[in-house]
Amino acid sequence: MAEKKEKFYITTPIYYTNGLPHIGHTYTTVVADVLRKYKKMRGYDVVMTTGTDEHGVNVERAAKKAEIPESEFVARMADAWRALWDELGLTADEFIRTTDLQHVRTVQWLFRLCKENGYVYKGHYTGLYCIYDNAYVSEPKPGNLCPDCDRPLETVTEENYFFKLSAFQKPLLDFYKKFPDFIQPESRKNEIVSFVEGGLKDLSITRTTIRWGIPVPGEEPHVFYVWFDALTAYLSAVGGPEYEKRGMWPADVHLVGKDIIRFHTVYWPAFLMAAMLPLPKQVWAHGWFLMDAAKMSKSKGNVVLPRPIVNMLGMDALRYFLLREVVFGQDGNFSYDALVTRYNSDLANGLGNLASRTAAMLEKSFAGKVPKPGAFRPADNALAKEAQNAIGEVLERYDKYEFARALEAIWSTIAAADKYLTTEKPWALGDSPEEESRKATILWTTAELLRIVTVLAHPVLPESTAKVWRLLGQTAALDATEMDGLRWGQLVPGLSLGKLQALFPRVEKAEAIERIESMANEELHPAPAAATPAAGAAAAGAAPAASPSEKIGIEDFTKVEMRVGQIKTAERIVGADKLLKLMVDIGSETRQICAGIAQFYEPESLVGRKVVVVVNLAPRKMRGVESNGMIVAASIGPEGRPVLAGFTEDVEVGARLK
Ligand code: ME8
């Protein structure tokens, strides 16, 4: 490894703030995060940037509708984007907002450089403009509709500063030729090359029709065109005018969706050439995740949200699915059915099962320690060879951004290990020294394969591989493990194994899908606050209480029907760590009721217990699970610890409380 680490700078698009992230935005950000983790494990000094694109007419309008100033509107939205990425464990090193002062300075500086070098002039422009895509449209669809989003265009005339894009036709074509990997995948490159060969028109880069933008210094009311503004964020995130000090620019890869490839491979390099700044090394444009064969979009409302999936199946499951299901670069369909199928087959039955089987056998036969292997037989050597070869193949696939193929290679070694165990049957071996030694060899071999798989899969499955890593008794940080030093044979005998935490509990498909959809529905159409007491609130106390001075009549109290119930079964709910699902006998029937008490009561301790149930509450869904009633509890202390209401005398099930 080189003395000084080589740098690697990754960016995601700087997302618009007129909506919240859906699975499409999550996809690009997940890929950036996977790449960030992978490159770190290959010894690079990595920076990953994401952020929010906060200017333009759409924001102006959205803020007006929300009746708040634009600055407040975008601050709230940026917080929400950042919070979601944090919740999903997507850790960017830089989160740039286009309203940050550092960014404003950088845009104004870039403009000055382009102008000083003679590539900016003042003129007039009249054209059809799409306010949704923030672009003038030269070839509208019939009826003056935007060819990209089908929405009506507006005619705009304004005095603008123009950028001499036309001067860059040849320099751009030469650049694409000199750096044939600049545009990826290859198929998109041809599309861009023919676009540039077709001739480039100068581009208006300031607006006077918009107020909410970065001002052009000394030229008010001119503000910068949103794309001149947003693209520059990649540079402002790593130092702006002082980029050389940070040493990260130029970007090694801009990850984008295919919708914005032209902005990144034509306009952006041309702006940088005009300013005589270093150009990014690569633009990687992936395809669409489609929902029912249509492009997902916030405005069409056919979006898939990440949070419900993560609540139900975990973040690793979503990351795995996004990268495994679709070849990076191509379009793919998103379906909950495929998601849950892959979860059960590849994660629960594949990696999860191999880890738990291996852990159980090591616990039973070797008191939870890595055994010392005996003599290796051809079957052991064959598996070793397969795992060793997988290392090379997986690294090569990751390097080429062939994530699906990398995962395929990892999973085929998992399948080979399953087959090996089935053939070698360590569980059928007895206690004689020879058989003990054979068992040790088989289980060491399996554990070693699991160690290699864990390192290789870590960029995609950070949470679950960290659990397997601890299980294997490894103490070094997994994310700092250098993939270049990974070899078969490094698992040290004698290590004490950790405890295996549940990796991927199997789920019932129909139920899982229903719960994900129901959680998504709750998120997209939130009920008014009063109707949705927090999931943590178990009891009647959660409803807004009348203030002490406010009295209610007996007729109000008698509207609430409370009965004695007896808990028949209690279980935890996958994806909802605060909730328990209870089946409660209320005399006339047995009800399913969710209660937010999972952090305070063990499910087993509740069976048989008599409780107070509000039985005439309208049914509602909590984390996608239907709840028919409410268990009454006192709320104790500042954190509201629930204590179930009960009786000191034996009471009959179904008795009414008065
Ligand atoms: O375009 N499938 O922001 P944006 C896959 N602010 N990826 C998708 C997707 C889908 N269905 N939908 C969105 C902008 N994406 C500008 C960018 S950059 C200087 C300025 C992803 O919020 C994909 O990466 O509309 C796409 O390029 C990006 O979100 C667009 O995000």
Tab-separated table of N, CA and C and ligand atoms in Angstrom, residues 12-16 22 24-25 27-28 53 81 227 230-231 234 255-260 264 286-290 295-296 298, ligand 1:
chain	number	residue	atom	x	y	z
A	12	THR	N	-23.213	12.353	-5.102
A	12	THR	CA	-24.568	12.025	-5.576
A	12	THR	C	-25.114	13.307	-6.178
A	13	PRO	N	-26.235	13.257	-6.883
A	13	PRO	CA	-26.827	14.529	-7.301
A	13	PRO	C	-27.173	15.372	-6.063
A	14	ILE	N	-27.305	16.647	-6.274
A	14	ILE	CA	-27.710	17.561	-5.211
A	14	ILE	C	-29.232	17.651	-5.385
A	15	TYR	N	-29.959	16.978	-4.518
A	15	TYR	CA	-31.383	16.724	-4.767
A	15	TYR	C	-32.265	17.955	-4.543
A	16	TYR	N	-33.335	18.034	-5.316
A	16	TYR	CA	-34.295	19.129	-5.156
A	16	TYR	C	-35.005	19.031	-3.809
A	22	HIS	N	-37.445	9.445	-2.288
A	22	HIS	CA	-38.091	8.153	-2.509
A	22	HIS	C	-37.004	7.143	-2.857
A	24	GLY	N	-35.838	6.071	-5.559
A	24	GLY	CA	-34.912	6.469	-6.626
A	24	GLY	C	-33.731	7.252	-6.071
A	25	HIS	N	-34.028	8.262	-5.250
A	25	HIS	CA	-32.932	9.042	-4.634
A	25	HIS	C	-32.125	8.145	-3.701
A	27	TYR	N	-31.579	5.063	-4.020
A	27	TYR	CA	-30.737	4.191	-4.839
A	27	TYR	C	-29.384	4.846	-5.108
A	28	THR	N	-29.411	6.057	-5.653
A	28	THR	CA	-28.142	6.726	-5.979
A	28	THR	C	-27.310	6.909	-4.710
A	53	ASP	N	-30.527	20.915	-3.444
A	53	ASP	CA	-30.585	21.944	-4.483
A	53	ASP	C	-31.779	22.825	-4.132
A	81	TRP	N	-34.158	15.854	4.720
A	81	TRP	CA	-33.324	14.978	3.867
A	81	TRP	C	-32.162	14.423	4.676
A	227	TRP	N	-28.991	25.303	-12.748
A	227	TRP	CA	-27.982	24.275	-13.045
A	227	TRP	C	-26.561	24.818	-12.929
A	230	ALA	N	-26.340	24.606	-9.148
A	230	ALA	CA	-26.309	23.284	-8.486
A	230	ALA	C	-25.054	22.478	-8.812
A	231	LEU	N	-24.644	22.473	-10.068
A	231	LEU	CA	-23.471	21.665	-10.441
A	231	LEU	C	-22.227	22.102	-9.670
A	234	TYR	N	-20.679	20.547	-6.249
A	234	TYR	CA	-19.688	19.473	-6.119
A	234	TYR	C	-18.317	20.039	-5.741
A	255	LEU	N	-22.047	10.269	-9.484
A	255	LEU	CA	-23.109	9.284	-9.708
A	255	LEU	C	-24.397	10.048	-9.974
A	256	VAL	N	-25.059	9.736	-11.074
A	256	VAL	CA	-26.308	10.436	-11.414
A	256	VAL	C	-27.286	9.463	-12.045
A	257	GLY	N	-28.547	9.874	-12.124
A	257	GLY	CA	-29.522	9.123	-12.893
A	257	GLY	C	-29.437	9.582	-14.344
A	258	LYS	N	-29.963	8.777	-15.257
A	258	LYS	CA	-29.788	9.097	-16.678
A	258	LYS	C	-30.516	10.379	-17.082
A	259	ASP	N	-31.445	10.860	-16.247
A	259	ASP	CA	-32.178	12.093	-16.569
A	259	ASP	C	-31.281	13.321	-16.618
A	260	ILE	N	-30.174	13.281	-15.873
A	260	ILE	CA	-29.399	14.513	-15.768
A	260	ILE	C	-27.978	14.342	-16.321
A	264	HIS	N	-24.368	16.941	-16.719
A	264	HIS	CA	-23.093	16.563	-16.102
A	264	HIS	C	-21.963	16.301	-17.097
A	286	HIS	N	-26.863	5.929	-13.955
A	286	HIS	CA	-27.623	4.685	-13.824
A	286	HIS	C	-29.035	4.858	-14.384
A	287	GLY	N	-29.764	3.746	-14.417
A	287	GLY	CA	-31.106	3.773	-15.001
A	287	GLY	C	-32.164	4.079	-13.961
A	288	TRP	N	-33.404	3.890	-14.363
A	288	TRP	CA	-34.545	4.166	-13.491
A	288	TRP	C	-34.998	2.957	-12.709
A	289	PHE	N	-35.440	3.197	-11.506
A	289	PHE	CA	-36.298	2.224	-10.854
A	289	PHE	C	-37.719	2.615	-11.233
A	290	LEU	N	-38.417	1.685	-11.853
A	290	LEU	CA	-39.771	1.970	-12.312
A	290	LEU	C	-40.774	1.337	-11.370
A	295	LYS	N	-42.064	5.745	-14.664
A	295	LYS	CA	-41.030	6.392	-13.860
A	295	LYS	C	-41.656	6.925	-12.574
A	296	MET	N	-40.976	6.623	-11.481
A	296	MET	CA	-41.480	7.105	-10.195
A	296	MET	C	-41.283	8.604	-10.136
A	298	LYS	N	-42.255	12.266	-7.665
A	298	LYS	CA	-42.950	12.849	-6.531
A	298	LYS	C	-44.279	13.427	-6.990
B	1	ME8	O1	-32.265	16.403	-10.735
B	1	ME8	N1	-34.849	5.732	-10.307
B	1	ME8	O2	-32.604	16.530	-8.460
B	1	ME8	P1	-33.718	15.404	-8.208
B	1	ME8	C1	-33.544	5.925	-10.091
B	1	ME8	N2	-31.417	18.866	-8.369
B	1	ME8	N3	-33.019	7.087	-9.672
B	1	ME8	C2	-33.833	8.110	-9.468
B	1	ME8	C3	-35.223	7.991	-9.671
B	1	ME8	C4	-35.726	6.733	-10.116
B	1	ME8	N4	-37.013	6.502	-10.318
B	1	ME8	N5	-35.785	9.168	-9.374
B	1	ME8	C5	-34.778	10.000	-8.966
B	1	ME8	C6	-32.096	16.937	-9.645
B	1	ME8	N6	-33.598	9.363	-9.025
B	1	ME8	C7	-31.158	18.118	-9.526
B	1	ME8	C8	-29.741	17.566	-9.535
B	1	ME8	S1	-27.119	17.843	-9.477
B	1	ME8	C9	-26.044	19.073	-9.582
B	1	ME8	C10	-28.676	18.603	-9.481
B	1	ME8	C11	-32.292	9.912	-8.627
B	1	ME8	O3	-34.153	15.588	-6.795
B	1	ME8	C12	-31.310	9.951	-9.784
B	1	ME8	O4	-30.008	9.998	-9.274
B	1	ME8	O5	-34.743	15.418	-9.266
B	1	ME8	C13	-31.652	11.273	-10.406
B	1	ME8	O6	-30.622	11.750	-11.239
B	1	ME8	C14	-31.820	12.135	-9.185
B	1	ME8	O7	-32.464	11.268	-8.239
B	1	ME8	C15	-32.655	13.384	-9.464
B	1	ME8	O8	-32.879	14.050	-8.265
